[in-house]
CSV table of C-alpha atoms and ligand atoms in Angstrom, one decimal:
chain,number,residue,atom,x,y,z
A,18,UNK,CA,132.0,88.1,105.7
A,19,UNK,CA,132.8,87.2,109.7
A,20,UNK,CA,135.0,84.6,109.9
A,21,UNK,CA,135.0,82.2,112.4
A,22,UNK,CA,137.4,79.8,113.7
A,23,UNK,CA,136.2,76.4,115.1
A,24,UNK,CA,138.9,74.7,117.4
A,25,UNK,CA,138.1,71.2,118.3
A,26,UNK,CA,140.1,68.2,119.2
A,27,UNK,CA,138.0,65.3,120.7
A,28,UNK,CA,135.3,62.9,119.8
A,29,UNK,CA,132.1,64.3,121.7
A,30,UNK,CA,133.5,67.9,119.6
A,31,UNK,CA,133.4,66.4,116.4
A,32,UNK,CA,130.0,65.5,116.8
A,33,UNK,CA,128.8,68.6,118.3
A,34,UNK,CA,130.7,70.5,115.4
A,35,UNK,CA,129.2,68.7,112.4
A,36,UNK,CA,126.0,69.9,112.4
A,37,UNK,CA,126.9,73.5,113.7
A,38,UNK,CA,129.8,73.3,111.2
A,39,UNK,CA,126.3,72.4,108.2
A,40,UNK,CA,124.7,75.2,109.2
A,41,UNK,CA,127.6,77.7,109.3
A,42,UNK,CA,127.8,76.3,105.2
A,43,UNK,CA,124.0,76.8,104.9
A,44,UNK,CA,124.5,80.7,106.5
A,45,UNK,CA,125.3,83.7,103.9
A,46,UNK,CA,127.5,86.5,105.7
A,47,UNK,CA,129.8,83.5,107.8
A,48,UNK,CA,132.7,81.2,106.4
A,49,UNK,CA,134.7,78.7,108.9
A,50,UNK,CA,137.9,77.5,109.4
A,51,UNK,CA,138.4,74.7,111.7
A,52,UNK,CA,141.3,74.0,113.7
A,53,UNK,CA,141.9,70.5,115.4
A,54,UNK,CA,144.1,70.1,118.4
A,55,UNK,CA,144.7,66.7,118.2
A,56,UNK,CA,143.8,65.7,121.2
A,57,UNK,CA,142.0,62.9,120.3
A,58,UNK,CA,144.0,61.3,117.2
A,59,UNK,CA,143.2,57.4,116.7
A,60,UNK,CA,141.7,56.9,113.3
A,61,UNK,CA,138.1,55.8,115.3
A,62,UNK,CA,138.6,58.4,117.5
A,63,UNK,CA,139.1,61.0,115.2
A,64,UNK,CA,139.1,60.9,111.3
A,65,UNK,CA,135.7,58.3,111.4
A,66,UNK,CA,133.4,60.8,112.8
A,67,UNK,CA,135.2,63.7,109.8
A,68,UNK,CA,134.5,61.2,107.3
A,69,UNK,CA,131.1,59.7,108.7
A,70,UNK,CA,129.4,63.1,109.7
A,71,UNK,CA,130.6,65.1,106.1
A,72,UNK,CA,133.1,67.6,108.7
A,73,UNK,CA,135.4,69.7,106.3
A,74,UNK,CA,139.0,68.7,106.9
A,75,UNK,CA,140.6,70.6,109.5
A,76,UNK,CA,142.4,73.7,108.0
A,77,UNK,CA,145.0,73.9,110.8
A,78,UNK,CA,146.0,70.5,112.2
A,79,UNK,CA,148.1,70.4,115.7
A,80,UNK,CA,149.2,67.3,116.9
A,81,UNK,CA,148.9,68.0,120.8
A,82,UNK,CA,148.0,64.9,122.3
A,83,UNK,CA,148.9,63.0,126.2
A,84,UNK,CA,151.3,64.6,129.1
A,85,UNK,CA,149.6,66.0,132.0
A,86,UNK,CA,146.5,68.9,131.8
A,87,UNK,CA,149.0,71.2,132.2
A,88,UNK,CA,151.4,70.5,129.8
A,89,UNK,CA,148.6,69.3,127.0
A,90,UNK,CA,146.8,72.5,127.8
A,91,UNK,CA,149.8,75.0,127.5
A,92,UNK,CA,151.3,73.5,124.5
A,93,UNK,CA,147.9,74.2,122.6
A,94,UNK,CA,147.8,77.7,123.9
A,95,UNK,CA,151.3,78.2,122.3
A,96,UNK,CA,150.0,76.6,118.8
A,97,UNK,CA,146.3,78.0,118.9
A,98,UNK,CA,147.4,81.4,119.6
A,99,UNK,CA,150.0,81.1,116.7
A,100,UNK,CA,147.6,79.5,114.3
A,101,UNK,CA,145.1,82.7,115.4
A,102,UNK,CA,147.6,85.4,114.8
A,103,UNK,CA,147.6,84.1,111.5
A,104,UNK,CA,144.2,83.2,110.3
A,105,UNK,CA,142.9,86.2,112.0
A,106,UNK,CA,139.8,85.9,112.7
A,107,UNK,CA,136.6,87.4,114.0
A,108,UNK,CA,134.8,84.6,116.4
A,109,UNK,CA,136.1,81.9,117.9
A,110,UNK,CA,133.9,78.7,118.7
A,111,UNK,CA,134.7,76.2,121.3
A,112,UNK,CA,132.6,73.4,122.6
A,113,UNK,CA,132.0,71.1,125.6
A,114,UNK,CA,134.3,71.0,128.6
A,115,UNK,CA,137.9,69.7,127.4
A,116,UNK,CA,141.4,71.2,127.6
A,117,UNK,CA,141.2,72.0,123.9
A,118,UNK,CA,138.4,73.9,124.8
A,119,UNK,CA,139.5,75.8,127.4
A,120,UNK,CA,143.3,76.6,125.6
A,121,UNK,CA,141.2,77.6,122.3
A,122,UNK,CA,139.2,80.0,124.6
A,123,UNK,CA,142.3,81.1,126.6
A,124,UNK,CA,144.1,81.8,123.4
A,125,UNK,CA,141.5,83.9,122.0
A,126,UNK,CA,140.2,86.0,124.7
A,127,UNK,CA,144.1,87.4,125.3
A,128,UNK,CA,144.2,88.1,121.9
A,129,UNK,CA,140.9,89.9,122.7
A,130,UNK,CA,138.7,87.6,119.6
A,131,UNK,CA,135.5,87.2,121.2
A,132,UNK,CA,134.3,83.7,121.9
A,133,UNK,CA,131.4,81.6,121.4
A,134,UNK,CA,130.9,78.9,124.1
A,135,UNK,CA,128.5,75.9,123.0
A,136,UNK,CA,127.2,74.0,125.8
A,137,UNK,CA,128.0,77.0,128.2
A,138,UNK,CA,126.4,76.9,131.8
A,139,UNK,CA,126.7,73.3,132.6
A,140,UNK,CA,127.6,72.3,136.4
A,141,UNK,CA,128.7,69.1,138.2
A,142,UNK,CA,129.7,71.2,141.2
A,143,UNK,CA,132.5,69.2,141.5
A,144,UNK,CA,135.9,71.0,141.1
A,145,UNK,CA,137.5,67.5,141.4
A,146,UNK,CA,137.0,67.3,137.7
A,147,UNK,CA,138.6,68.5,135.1
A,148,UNK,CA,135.7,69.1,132.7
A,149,UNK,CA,134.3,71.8,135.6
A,150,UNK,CA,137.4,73.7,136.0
A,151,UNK,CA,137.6,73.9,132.2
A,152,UNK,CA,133.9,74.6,131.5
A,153,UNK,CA,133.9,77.4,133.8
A,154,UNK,CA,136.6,79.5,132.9
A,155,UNK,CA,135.8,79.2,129.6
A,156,UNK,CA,132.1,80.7,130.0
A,157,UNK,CA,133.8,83.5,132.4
A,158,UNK,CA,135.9,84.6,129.4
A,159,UNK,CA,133.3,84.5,126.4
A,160,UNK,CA,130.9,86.8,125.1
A,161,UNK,CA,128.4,84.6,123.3
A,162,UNK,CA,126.7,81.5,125.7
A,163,UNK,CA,125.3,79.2,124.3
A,164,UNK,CA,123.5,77.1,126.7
A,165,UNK,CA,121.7,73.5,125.9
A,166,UNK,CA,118.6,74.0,129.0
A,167,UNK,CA,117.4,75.9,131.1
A,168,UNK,CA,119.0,74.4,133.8
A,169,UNK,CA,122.4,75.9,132.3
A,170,UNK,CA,120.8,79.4,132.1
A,171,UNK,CA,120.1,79.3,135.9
A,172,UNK,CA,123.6,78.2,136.3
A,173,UNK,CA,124.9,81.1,134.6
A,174,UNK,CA,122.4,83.1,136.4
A,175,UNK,CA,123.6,82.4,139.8
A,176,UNK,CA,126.9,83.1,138.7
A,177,UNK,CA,126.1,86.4,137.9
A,178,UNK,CA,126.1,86.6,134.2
A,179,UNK,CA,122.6,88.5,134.3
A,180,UNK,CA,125.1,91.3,135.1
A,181,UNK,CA,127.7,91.3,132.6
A,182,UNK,CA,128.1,92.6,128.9
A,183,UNK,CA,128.0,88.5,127.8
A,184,UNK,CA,125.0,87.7,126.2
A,185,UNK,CA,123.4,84.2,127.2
A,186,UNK,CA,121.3,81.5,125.0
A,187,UNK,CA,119.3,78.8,125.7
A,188,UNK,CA,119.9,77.5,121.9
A,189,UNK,CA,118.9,73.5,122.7
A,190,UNK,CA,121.6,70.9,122.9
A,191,UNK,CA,123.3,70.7,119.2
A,192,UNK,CA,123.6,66.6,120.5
A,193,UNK,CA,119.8,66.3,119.6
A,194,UNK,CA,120.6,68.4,116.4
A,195,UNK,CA,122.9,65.3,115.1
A,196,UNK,CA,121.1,62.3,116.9
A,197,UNK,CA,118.1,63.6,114.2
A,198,UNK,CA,120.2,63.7,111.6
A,199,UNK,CA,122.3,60.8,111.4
A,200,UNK,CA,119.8,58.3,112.9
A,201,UNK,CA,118.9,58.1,109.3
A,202,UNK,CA,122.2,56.3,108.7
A,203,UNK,CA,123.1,54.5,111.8
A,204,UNK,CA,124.9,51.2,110.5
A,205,UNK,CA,125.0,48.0,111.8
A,206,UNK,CA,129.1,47.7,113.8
A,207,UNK,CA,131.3,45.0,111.6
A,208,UNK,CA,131.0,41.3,112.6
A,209,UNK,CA,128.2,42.3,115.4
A,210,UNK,CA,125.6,39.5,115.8
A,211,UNK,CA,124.0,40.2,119.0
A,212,UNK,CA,120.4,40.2,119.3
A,213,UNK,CA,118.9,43.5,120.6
A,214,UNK,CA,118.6,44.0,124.1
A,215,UNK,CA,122.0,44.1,124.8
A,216,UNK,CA,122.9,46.7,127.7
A,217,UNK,CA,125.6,49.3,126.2
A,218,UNK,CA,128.0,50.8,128.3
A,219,UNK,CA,130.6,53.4,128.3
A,220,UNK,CA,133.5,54.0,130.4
A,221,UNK,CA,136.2,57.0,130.6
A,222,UNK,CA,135.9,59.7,133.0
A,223,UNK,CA,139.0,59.9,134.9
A,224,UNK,CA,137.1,60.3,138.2
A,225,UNK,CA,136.2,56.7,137.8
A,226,UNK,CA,139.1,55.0,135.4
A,227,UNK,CA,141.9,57.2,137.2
A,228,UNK,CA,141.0,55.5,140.6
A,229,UNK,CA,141.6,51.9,141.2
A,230,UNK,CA,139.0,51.3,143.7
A,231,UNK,CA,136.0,53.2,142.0
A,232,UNK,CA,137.3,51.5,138.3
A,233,UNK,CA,137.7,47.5,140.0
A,234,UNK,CA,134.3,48.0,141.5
A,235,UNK,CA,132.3,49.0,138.2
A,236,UNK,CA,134.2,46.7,136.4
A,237,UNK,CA,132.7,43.9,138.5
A,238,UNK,CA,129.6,45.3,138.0
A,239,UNK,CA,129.7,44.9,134.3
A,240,UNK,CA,131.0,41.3,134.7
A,241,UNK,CA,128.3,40.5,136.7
A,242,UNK,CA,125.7,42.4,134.4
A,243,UNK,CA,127.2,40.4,131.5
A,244,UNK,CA,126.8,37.2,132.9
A,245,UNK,CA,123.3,37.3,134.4
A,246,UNK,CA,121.0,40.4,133.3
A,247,UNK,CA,122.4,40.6,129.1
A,248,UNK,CA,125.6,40.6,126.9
A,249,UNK,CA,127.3,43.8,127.7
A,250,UNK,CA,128.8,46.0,125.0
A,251,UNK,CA,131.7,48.3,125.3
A,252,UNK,CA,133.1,49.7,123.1
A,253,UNK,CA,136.3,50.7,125.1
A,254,UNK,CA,137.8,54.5,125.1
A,255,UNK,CA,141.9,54.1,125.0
A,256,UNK,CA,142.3,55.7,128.5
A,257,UNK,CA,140.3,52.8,129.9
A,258,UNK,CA,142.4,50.3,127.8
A,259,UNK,CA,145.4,51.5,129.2
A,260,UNK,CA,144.5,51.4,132.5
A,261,UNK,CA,142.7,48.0,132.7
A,262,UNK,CA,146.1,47.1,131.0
A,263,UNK,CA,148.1,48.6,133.4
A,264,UNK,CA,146.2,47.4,136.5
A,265,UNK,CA,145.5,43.5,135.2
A,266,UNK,CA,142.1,43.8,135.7
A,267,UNK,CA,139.6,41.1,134.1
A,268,UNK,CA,137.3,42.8,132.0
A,269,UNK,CA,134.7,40.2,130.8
A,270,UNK,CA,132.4,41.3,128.7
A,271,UNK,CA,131.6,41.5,124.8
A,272,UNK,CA,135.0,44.3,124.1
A,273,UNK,CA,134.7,46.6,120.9
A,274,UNK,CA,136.8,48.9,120.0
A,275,UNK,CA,135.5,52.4,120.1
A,276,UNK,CA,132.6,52.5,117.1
A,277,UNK,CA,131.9,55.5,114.3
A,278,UNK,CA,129.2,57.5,115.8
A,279,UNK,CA,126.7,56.1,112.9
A,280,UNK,CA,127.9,52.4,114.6
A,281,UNK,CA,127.0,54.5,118.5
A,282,UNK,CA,123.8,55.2,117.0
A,283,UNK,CA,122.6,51.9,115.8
A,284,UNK,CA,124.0,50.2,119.3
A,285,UNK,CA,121.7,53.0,120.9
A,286,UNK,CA,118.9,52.3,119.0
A,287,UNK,CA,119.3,48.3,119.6
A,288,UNK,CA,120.4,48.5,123.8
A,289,UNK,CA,118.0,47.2,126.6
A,290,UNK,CA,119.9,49.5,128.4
A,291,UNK,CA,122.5,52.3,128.4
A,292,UNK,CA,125.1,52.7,131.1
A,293,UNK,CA,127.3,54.7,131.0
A,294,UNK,CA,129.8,57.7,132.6
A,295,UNK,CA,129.8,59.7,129.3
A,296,UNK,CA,128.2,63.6,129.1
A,297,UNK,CA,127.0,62.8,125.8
A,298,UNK,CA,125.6,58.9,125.8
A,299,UNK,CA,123.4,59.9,129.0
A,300,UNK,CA,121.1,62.5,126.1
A,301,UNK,CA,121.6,59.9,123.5
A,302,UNK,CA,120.1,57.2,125.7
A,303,UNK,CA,116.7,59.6,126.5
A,304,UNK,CA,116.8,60.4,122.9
A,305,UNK,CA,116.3,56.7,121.7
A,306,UNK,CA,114.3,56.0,124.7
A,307,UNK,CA,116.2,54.0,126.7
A,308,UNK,CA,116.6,54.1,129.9
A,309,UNK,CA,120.0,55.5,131.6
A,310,UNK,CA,122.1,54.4,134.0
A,311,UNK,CA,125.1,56.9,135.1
A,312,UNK,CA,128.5,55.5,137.2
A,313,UNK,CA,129.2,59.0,138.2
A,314,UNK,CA,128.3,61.4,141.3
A,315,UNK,CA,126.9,64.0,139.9
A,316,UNK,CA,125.9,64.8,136.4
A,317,UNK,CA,125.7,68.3,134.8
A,318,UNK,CA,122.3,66.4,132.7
A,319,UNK,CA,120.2,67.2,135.7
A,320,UNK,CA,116.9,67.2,134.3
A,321,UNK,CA,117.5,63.4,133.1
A,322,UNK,CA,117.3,62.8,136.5
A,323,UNK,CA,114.7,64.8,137.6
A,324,UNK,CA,112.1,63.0,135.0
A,325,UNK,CA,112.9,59.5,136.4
A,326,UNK,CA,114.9,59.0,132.9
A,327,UNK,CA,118.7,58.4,134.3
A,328,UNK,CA,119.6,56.9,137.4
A,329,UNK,CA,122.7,58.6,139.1
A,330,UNK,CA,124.4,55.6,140.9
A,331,UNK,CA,128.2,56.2,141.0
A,332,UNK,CA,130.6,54.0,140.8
A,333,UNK,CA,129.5,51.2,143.6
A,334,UNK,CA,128.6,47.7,142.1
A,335,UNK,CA,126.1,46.8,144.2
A,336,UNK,CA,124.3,50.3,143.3
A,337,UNK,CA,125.3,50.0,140.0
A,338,UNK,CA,123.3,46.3,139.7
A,339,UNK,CA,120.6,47.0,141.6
A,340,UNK,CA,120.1,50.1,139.2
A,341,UNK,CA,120.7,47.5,136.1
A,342,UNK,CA,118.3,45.2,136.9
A,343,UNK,CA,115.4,47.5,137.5
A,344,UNK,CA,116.1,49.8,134.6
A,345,UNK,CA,116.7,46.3,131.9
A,346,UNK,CA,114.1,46.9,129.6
A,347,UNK,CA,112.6,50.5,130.6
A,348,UNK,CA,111.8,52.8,128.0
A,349,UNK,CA,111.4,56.6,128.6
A,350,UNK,CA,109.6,59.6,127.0
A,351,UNK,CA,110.7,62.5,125.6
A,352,UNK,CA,107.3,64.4,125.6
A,353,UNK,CA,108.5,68.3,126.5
A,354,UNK,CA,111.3,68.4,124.1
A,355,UNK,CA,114.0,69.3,127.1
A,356,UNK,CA,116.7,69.7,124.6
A,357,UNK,CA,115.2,72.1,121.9
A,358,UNK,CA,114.2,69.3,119.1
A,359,UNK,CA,116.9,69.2,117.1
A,360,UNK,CA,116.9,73.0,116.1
A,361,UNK,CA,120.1,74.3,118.3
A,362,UNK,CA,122.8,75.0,115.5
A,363,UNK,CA,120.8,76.5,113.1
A,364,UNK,CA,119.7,79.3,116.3
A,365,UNK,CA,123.2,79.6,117.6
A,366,UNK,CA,124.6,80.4,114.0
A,367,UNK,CA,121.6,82.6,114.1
A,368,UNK,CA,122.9,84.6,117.3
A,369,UNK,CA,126.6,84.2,115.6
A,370,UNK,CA,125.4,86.3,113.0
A,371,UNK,CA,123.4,88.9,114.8
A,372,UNK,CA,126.3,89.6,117.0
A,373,UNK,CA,128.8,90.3,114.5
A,374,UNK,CA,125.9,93.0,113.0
A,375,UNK,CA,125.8,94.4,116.2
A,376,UNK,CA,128.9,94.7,117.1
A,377,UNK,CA,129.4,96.8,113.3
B,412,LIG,C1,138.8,63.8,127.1
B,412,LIG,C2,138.2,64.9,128.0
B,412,LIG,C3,136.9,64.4,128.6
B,412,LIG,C4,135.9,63.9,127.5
B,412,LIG,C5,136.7,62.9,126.6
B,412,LIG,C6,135.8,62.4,125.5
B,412,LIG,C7,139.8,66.5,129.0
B,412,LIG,C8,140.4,66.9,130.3
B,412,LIG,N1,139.0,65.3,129.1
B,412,LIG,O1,139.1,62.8,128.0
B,412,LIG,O2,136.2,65.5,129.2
B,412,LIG,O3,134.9,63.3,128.1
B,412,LIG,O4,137.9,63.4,126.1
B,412,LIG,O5,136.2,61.2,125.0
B,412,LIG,O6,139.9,67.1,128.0
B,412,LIG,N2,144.2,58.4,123.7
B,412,LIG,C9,144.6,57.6,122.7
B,412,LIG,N3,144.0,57.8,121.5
B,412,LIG,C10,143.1,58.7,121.2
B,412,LIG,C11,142.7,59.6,122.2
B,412,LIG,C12,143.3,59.4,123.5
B,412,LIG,O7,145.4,56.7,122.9
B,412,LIG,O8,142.7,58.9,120.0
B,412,LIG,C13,144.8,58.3,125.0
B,412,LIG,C14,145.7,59.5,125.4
B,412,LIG,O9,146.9,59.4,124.8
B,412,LIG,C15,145.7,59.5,126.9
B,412,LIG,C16,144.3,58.9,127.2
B,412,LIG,O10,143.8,58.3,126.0
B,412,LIG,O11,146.6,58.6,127.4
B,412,LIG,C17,143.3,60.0,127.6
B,412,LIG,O12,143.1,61.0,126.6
B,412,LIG,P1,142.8,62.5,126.9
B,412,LIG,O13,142.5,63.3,125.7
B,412,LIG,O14,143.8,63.1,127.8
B,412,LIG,O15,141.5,62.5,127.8
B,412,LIG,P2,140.2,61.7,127.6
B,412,LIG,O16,140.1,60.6,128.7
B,412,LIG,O17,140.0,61.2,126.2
B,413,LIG,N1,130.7,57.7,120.8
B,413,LIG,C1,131.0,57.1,119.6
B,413,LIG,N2,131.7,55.9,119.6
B,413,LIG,C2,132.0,55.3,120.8
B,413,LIG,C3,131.7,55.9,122.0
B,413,LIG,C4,131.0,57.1,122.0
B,413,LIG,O1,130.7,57.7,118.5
B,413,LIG,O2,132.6,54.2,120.7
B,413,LIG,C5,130.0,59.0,120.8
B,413,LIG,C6,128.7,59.0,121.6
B,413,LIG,O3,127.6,58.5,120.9
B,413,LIG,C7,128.6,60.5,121.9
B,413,LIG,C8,130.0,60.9,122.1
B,413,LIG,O4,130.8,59.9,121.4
B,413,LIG,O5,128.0,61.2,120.8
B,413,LIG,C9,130.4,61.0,123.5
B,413,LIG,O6,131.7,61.1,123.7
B,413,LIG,P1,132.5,60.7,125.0
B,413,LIG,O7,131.6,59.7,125.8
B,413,LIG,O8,133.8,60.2,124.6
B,413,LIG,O9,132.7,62.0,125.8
B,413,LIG,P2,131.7,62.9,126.8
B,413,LIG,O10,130.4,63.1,126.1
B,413,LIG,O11,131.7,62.1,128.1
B,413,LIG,O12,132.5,64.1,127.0
């Protein structure tokens, strides 16, 4: 029996983990224990999507939330490393691009348990941001990578990884994998009477919320949207609460607090529009057909762009409305199945497996 150990700690992880976490349960030969950082801890932050999306209850809970990357990322390496030295196990999983990621990874790979990377090979190309730096030393120090397009492959190619003992996957995105699944249940948020056609937005990347200018100028931009294009919804991530708080800024819009993801998927399914900064809303938007808007740079979702799907306008209000009003409305196809169909855990369990009877 290989046993792996999951380690996860915020929202867009849970997610991602459910449905890898189902086929792990539907896999002879595999059993999991998860471990959850805390880096993400609100009850609808946390606990909603373990309850919601049927995730087994963490087996080793830290509570490692706040302070600065370095201090949030060291004190998980302390605890995960611990917590591995005594569960012992033979695989480690990490997902996405966060500090829990990268200190699960970290922890493992000098303990010298191999590691499993899902979402591996994604690129912004901006070292500016703390999802890059985290992304890609995880993928330099594991051996299984599990990438979500082809895009990513090239990425690692480039890199070099066509050269070195890891072995590389396009798998699909494990997002499309749960968007399938749980559309089936998406629920209506409490006390929300809106008619559809709403725009949804997201906001919490720090390049745009940790910088006054960039977050006062896409905050107008919603104000605006909300008064003369549709009602905006945003349901609003805690960082950004805090620093709207902090920084007095008039936020007028229709304010939710952060929703279930079965709640997320109804909202999708319901928008006129989607704009957002998130990784994971910008695939969630193309996978309900709506079209995308993105307050950010770059975007490691390149082929979004690419089809005419997501507009990349950063984080200028004029850009942003301009891109509002001509997207309102616009639906998109998915005809060539970018992101694998829906099949991505079930293959990267697949691989999990094979690897471990290889490596026997
Ligand atoms: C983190 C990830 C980001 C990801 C996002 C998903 C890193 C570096 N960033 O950003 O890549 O897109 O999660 O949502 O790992 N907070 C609460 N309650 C919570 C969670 C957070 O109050 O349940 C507060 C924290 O105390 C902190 C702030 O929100 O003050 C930011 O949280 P943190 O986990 O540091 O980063 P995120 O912005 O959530
Ligand atoms: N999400 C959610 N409730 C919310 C906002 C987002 O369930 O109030 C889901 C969203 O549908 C997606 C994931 O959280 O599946 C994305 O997480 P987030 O935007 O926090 O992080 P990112 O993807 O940018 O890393």
């Amino acid at each position: 029996m290989q046993k792996v150990l999951t380690i996860i700690g915020a929202r867009p992880q849970f997610i991602k983990a459910s449905v890898v976490s189902r086929a792990i349960q539907q896999t002879d030969g595999v059993e999991e224990t998860i471990l959850h950082t805390g880096q993400h801890f609100d009850q609808n932050m946390s606990e909603v999507f373990f309850d919601q999306l049927g995730i087994p209850k963490p087996d080793v809970q830290l509570d490692i939330h706040g302070g600065n990357h370095g201090e949030m990322t060291g004190r998980m390496l302390i605890e995960i490393e611990r917590a591995l030295l005594e569960n012992k196990p033979d695989r480690v999983l990490v997902y996405g691009d966060t500090n829990s990621t990268l200190a699960g990874a970290l922890a493992a790979a000098k303990l010298h348990i191999p590691v499993a990377h899902v979402e591996a090979g994604l690129r912004s190309f901006n070292m500016q941001m703390p999802e890059e730096i985290n992304r890609i030393l995880t993928d330099q120090i594991s051996d299984l990578l599990f990438c979500p397009t082809d895009i990513a492959v090239d990425n690692l190619i480039k890199e070099g990884f066509a050269h070195k003992s890891a072995k590389v996957f396009q798998v699909g995105d494990v997002m499309q994998d749960a968007a399938i699944l749980f559309s089936k249940k998406a629920t209506v948020p409490t006390n929300f009477s809106l008619p559809d056609g709403f725009v949804l937005a997201t906001l919490h990347r720090a390049e745009n919320t940790d910088s006054p200018t960039r977050l006062a100028s896409i905050v107008n931009a919603l104000n605006y949207i909300h008064s003369e294009i549709a009602p905006v919804v945003l349901p609003l991530h805690p960082r950004t609460r805090k620093l709207i708080a902090e920084q007095q800024i008039t936020l007028d819009v229709h304010l939710v607090e952060p929703v279930g993801y079965l709640e997320m998927l109804w909202l999708l399914d319901h928008a006129g529009l989607v704009l957002t900064d998130s990784g994971g809303v910008q695939k969630e938007a193309f996978f309900f057909h709506k079209a995308c808007v993105t307050m950010r740079d770059q975007t490691e979702w390149v082929e979004l762009v690419e089809s005419g799907a997501n507009e990349l306008v950063g984080a200028d209000a004029d850009m942003i409305l301009q891109a509002a009003h001509k997207n309102y409305g616009r639906t998109v196809a998915d005809d060539s199945q970018i992101y694998g169909g829906g099949l991505a855990a079930g293959k990267l369990v697949g691989q999990i497996i094979k690897a471990s009877t290889v490596a026997i």
